[in-house]
mmCIF file of C-alpha atoms in Angstrom:
data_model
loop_
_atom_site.group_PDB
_atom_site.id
_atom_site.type_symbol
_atom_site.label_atom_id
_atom_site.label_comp_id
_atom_site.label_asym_id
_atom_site.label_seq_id
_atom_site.Cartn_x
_atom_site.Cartn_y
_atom_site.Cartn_z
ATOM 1 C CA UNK A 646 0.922 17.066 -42.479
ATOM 2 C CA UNK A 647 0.421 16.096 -46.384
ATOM 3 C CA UNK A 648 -0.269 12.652 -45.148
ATOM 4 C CA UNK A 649 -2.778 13.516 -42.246
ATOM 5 C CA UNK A 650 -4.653 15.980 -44.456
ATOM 6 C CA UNK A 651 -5.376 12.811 -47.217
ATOM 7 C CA UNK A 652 -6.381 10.704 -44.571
ATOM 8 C CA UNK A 653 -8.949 12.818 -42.999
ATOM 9 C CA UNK A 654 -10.654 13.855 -46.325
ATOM 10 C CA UNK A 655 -10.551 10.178 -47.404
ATOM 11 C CA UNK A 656 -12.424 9.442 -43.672
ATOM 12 C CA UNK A 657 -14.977 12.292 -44.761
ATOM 13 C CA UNK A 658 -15.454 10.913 -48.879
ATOM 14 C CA UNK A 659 -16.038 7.356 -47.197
ATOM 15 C CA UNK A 660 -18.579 8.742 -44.441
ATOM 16 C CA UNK A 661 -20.189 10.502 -47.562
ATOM 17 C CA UNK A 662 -20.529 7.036 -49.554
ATOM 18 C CA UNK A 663 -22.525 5.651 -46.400
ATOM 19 C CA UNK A 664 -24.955 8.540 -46.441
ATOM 20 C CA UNK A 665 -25.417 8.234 -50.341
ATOM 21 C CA UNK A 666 -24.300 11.941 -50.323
ATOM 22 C CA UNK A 667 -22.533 13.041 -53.591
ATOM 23 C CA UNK A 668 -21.982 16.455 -52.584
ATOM 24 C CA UNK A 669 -20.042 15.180 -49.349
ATOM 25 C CA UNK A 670 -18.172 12.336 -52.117
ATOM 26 C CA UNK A 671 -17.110 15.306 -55.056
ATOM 27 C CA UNK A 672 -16.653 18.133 -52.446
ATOM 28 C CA UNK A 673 -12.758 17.417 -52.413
ATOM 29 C CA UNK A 674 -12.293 15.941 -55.994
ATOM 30 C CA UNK A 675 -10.568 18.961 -58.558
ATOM 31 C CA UNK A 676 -13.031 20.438 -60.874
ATOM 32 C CA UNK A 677 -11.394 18.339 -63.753
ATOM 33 C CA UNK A 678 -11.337 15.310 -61.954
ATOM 34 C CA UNK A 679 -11.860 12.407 -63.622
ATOM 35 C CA UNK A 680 -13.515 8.883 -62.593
ATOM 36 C CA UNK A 681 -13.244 5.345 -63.993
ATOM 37 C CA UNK A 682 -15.759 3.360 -62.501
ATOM 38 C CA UNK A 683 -15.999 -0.160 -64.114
ATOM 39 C CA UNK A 684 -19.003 -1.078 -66.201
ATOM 40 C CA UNK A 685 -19.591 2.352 -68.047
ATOM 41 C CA UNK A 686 -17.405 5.367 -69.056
ATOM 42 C CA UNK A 687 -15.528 7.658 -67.457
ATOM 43 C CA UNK A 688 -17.137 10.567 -65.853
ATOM 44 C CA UNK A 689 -15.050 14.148 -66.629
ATOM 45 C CA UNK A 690 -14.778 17.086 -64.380
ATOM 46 C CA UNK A 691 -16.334 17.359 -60.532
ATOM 47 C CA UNK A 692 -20.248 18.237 -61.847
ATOM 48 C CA UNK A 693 -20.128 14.941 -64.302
ATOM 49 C CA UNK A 694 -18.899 12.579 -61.206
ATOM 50 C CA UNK A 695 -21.449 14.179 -59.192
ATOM 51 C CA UNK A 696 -24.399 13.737 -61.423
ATOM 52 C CA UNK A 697 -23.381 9.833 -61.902
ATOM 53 C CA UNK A 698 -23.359 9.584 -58.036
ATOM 54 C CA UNK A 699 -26.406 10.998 -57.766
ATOM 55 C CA UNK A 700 -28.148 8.464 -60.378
ATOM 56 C CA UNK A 701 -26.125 5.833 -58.633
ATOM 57 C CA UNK A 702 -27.868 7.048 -55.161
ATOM 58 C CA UNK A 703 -31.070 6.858 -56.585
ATOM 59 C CA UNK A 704 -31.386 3.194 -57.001
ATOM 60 C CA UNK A 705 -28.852 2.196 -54.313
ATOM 61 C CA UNK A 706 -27.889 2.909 -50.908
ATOM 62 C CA UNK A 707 -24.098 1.742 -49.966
ATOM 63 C CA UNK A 708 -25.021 0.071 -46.222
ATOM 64 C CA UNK A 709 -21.634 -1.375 -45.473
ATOM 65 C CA UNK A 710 -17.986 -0.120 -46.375
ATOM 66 C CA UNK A 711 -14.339 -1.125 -45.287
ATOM 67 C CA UNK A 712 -11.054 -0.413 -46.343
ATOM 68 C CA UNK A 713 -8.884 -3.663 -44.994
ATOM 69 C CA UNK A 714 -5.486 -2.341 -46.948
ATOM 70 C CA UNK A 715 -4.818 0.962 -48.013
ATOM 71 C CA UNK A 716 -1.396 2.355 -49.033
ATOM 72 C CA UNK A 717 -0.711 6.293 -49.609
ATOM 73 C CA UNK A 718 2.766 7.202 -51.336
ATOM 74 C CA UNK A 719 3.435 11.023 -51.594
ATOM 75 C CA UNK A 720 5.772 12.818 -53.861
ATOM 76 C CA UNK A 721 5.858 16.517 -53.894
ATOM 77 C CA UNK A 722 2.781 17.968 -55.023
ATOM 78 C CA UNK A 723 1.164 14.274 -56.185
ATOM 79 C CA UNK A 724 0.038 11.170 -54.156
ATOM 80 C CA UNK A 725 -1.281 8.184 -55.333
ATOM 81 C CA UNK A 726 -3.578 6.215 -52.953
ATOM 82 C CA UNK A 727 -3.759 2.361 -53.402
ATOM 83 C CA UNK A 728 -6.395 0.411 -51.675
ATOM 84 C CA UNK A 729 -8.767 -2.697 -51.456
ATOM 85 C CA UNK A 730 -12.446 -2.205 -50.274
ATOM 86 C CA UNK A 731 -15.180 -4.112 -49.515
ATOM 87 C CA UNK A 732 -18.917 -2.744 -49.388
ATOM 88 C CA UNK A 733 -22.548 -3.729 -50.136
ATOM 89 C CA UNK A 734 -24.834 -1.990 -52.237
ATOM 90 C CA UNK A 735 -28.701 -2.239 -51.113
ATOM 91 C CA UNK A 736 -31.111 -1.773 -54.001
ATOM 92 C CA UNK A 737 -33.732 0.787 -53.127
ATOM 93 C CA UNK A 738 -36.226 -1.485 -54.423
ATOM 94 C CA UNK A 739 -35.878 -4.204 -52.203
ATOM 95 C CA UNK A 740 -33.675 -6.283 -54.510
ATOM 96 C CA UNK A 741 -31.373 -8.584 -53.073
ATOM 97 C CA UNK A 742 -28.162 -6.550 -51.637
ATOM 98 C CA UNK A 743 -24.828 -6.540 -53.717
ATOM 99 C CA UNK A 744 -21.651 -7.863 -52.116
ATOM 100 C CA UNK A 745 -18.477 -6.233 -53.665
ATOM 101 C CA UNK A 746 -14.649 -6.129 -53.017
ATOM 102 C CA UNK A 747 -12.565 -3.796 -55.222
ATOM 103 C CA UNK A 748 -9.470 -2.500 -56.061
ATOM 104 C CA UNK A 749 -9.096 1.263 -55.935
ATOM 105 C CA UNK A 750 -6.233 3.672 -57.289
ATOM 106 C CA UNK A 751 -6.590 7.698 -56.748
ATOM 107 C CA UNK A 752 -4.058 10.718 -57.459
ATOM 108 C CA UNK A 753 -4.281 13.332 -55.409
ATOM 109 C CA UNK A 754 -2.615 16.695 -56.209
ATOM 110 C CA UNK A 755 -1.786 19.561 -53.748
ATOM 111 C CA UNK A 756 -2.067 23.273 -54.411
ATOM 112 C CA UNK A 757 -0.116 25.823 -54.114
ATOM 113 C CA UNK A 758 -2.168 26.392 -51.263
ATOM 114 C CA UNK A 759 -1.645 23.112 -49.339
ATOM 115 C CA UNK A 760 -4.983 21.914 -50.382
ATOM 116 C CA UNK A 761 -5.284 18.134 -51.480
ATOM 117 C CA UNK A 762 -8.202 17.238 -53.643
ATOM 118 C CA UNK A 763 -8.436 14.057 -56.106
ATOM 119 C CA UNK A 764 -7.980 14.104 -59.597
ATOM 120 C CA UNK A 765 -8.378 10.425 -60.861
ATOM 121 C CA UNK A 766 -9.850 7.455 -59.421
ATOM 122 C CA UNK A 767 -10.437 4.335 -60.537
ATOM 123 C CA UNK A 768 -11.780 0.974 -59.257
ATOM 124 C CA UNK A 769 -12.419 -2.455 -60.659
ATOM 125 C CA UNK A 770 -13.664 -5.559 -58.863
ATOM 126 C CA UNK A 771 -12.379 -8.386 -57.375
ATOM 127 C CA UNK A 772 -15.046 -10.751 -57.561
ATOM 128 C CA UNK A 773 -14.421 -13.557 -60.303
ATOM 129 C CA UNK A 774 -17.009 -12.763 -63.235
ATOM 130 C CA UNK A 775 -20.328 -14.367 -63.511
ATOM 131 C CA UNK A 776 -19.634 -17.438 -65.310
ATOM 132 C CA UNK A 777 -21.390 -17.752 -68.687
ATOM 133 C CA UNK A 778 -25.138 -18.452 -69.279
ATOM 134 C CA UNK A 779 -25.449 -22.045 -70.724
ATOM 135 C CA UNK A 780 -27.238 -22.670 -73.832
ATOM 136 C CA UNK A 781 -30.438 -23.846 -73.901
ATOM 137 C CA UNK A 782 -30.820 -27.362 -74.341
ATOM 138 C CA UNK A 783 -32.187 -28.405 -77.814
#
């Protein structure tokens, strides 16, 4: 049951990234959760992620989202979720959309109720890096 319980609230978090809805995105994370998103710090504790989803949300929508591998390994009261996904990002002002693919690692930890929620993520892109700005010729 452990495994179908993950997979459903993982269906439910991903339906929540496609409505740009961080309630329906933090509802099953711990309260001390913490996230590692790349390109800024980590965001502590359920109302922190939240808040950064919500600024995220204001300037972008997330349009498309797939999850082409995805591996869940339980042990006891822990899991660890492995995955790759791919999704686009749609400015909200028009701006040309962003293409991503990214690597994603999350520990879940059950209750003593039964109850999963998440209490790290973590994510980092695929994509090779922009390659360097050339100097300007003199």
């Amino acid at each position: 049951m452990s495994r179908e319980a993950i997979d459903q609230i993982r269906q439910e978090i991903d339906a929540a990234w496609l409505r740009s809805d961080a309630d329906g995105i933090t509802r099953y994370l711990s309260e001390d959760a913490v996230l590692m998103p790349p390109h800024t710090g980590k965001q502590l504790g359920r109302q922190q992620i939240n808040d950064w989803l919500s600024g995220l949300f204001e300037h972008f929508t997330m349009t498309e989202l797939a999850m082409p591998e995805r591996e869940l390994t339980i042990s006891g009261d822990l899991a660890v979720e492995r995955s790759v996904y791919e999704w686009t990002l749609t400015p909200r002002d028009g701006s040309e959309p962003i293409h991503d693919q990214a690597n994603w690692i999350g520990i879940w930890r059950q209750s003593a109720g039964g109850e999963w929620s998440e209490v790290c993520g973590i994510w980092n892109s695929t994509l090779p890096a922009p390659a360097p700005a050339q100097p300007a010729a003199r």
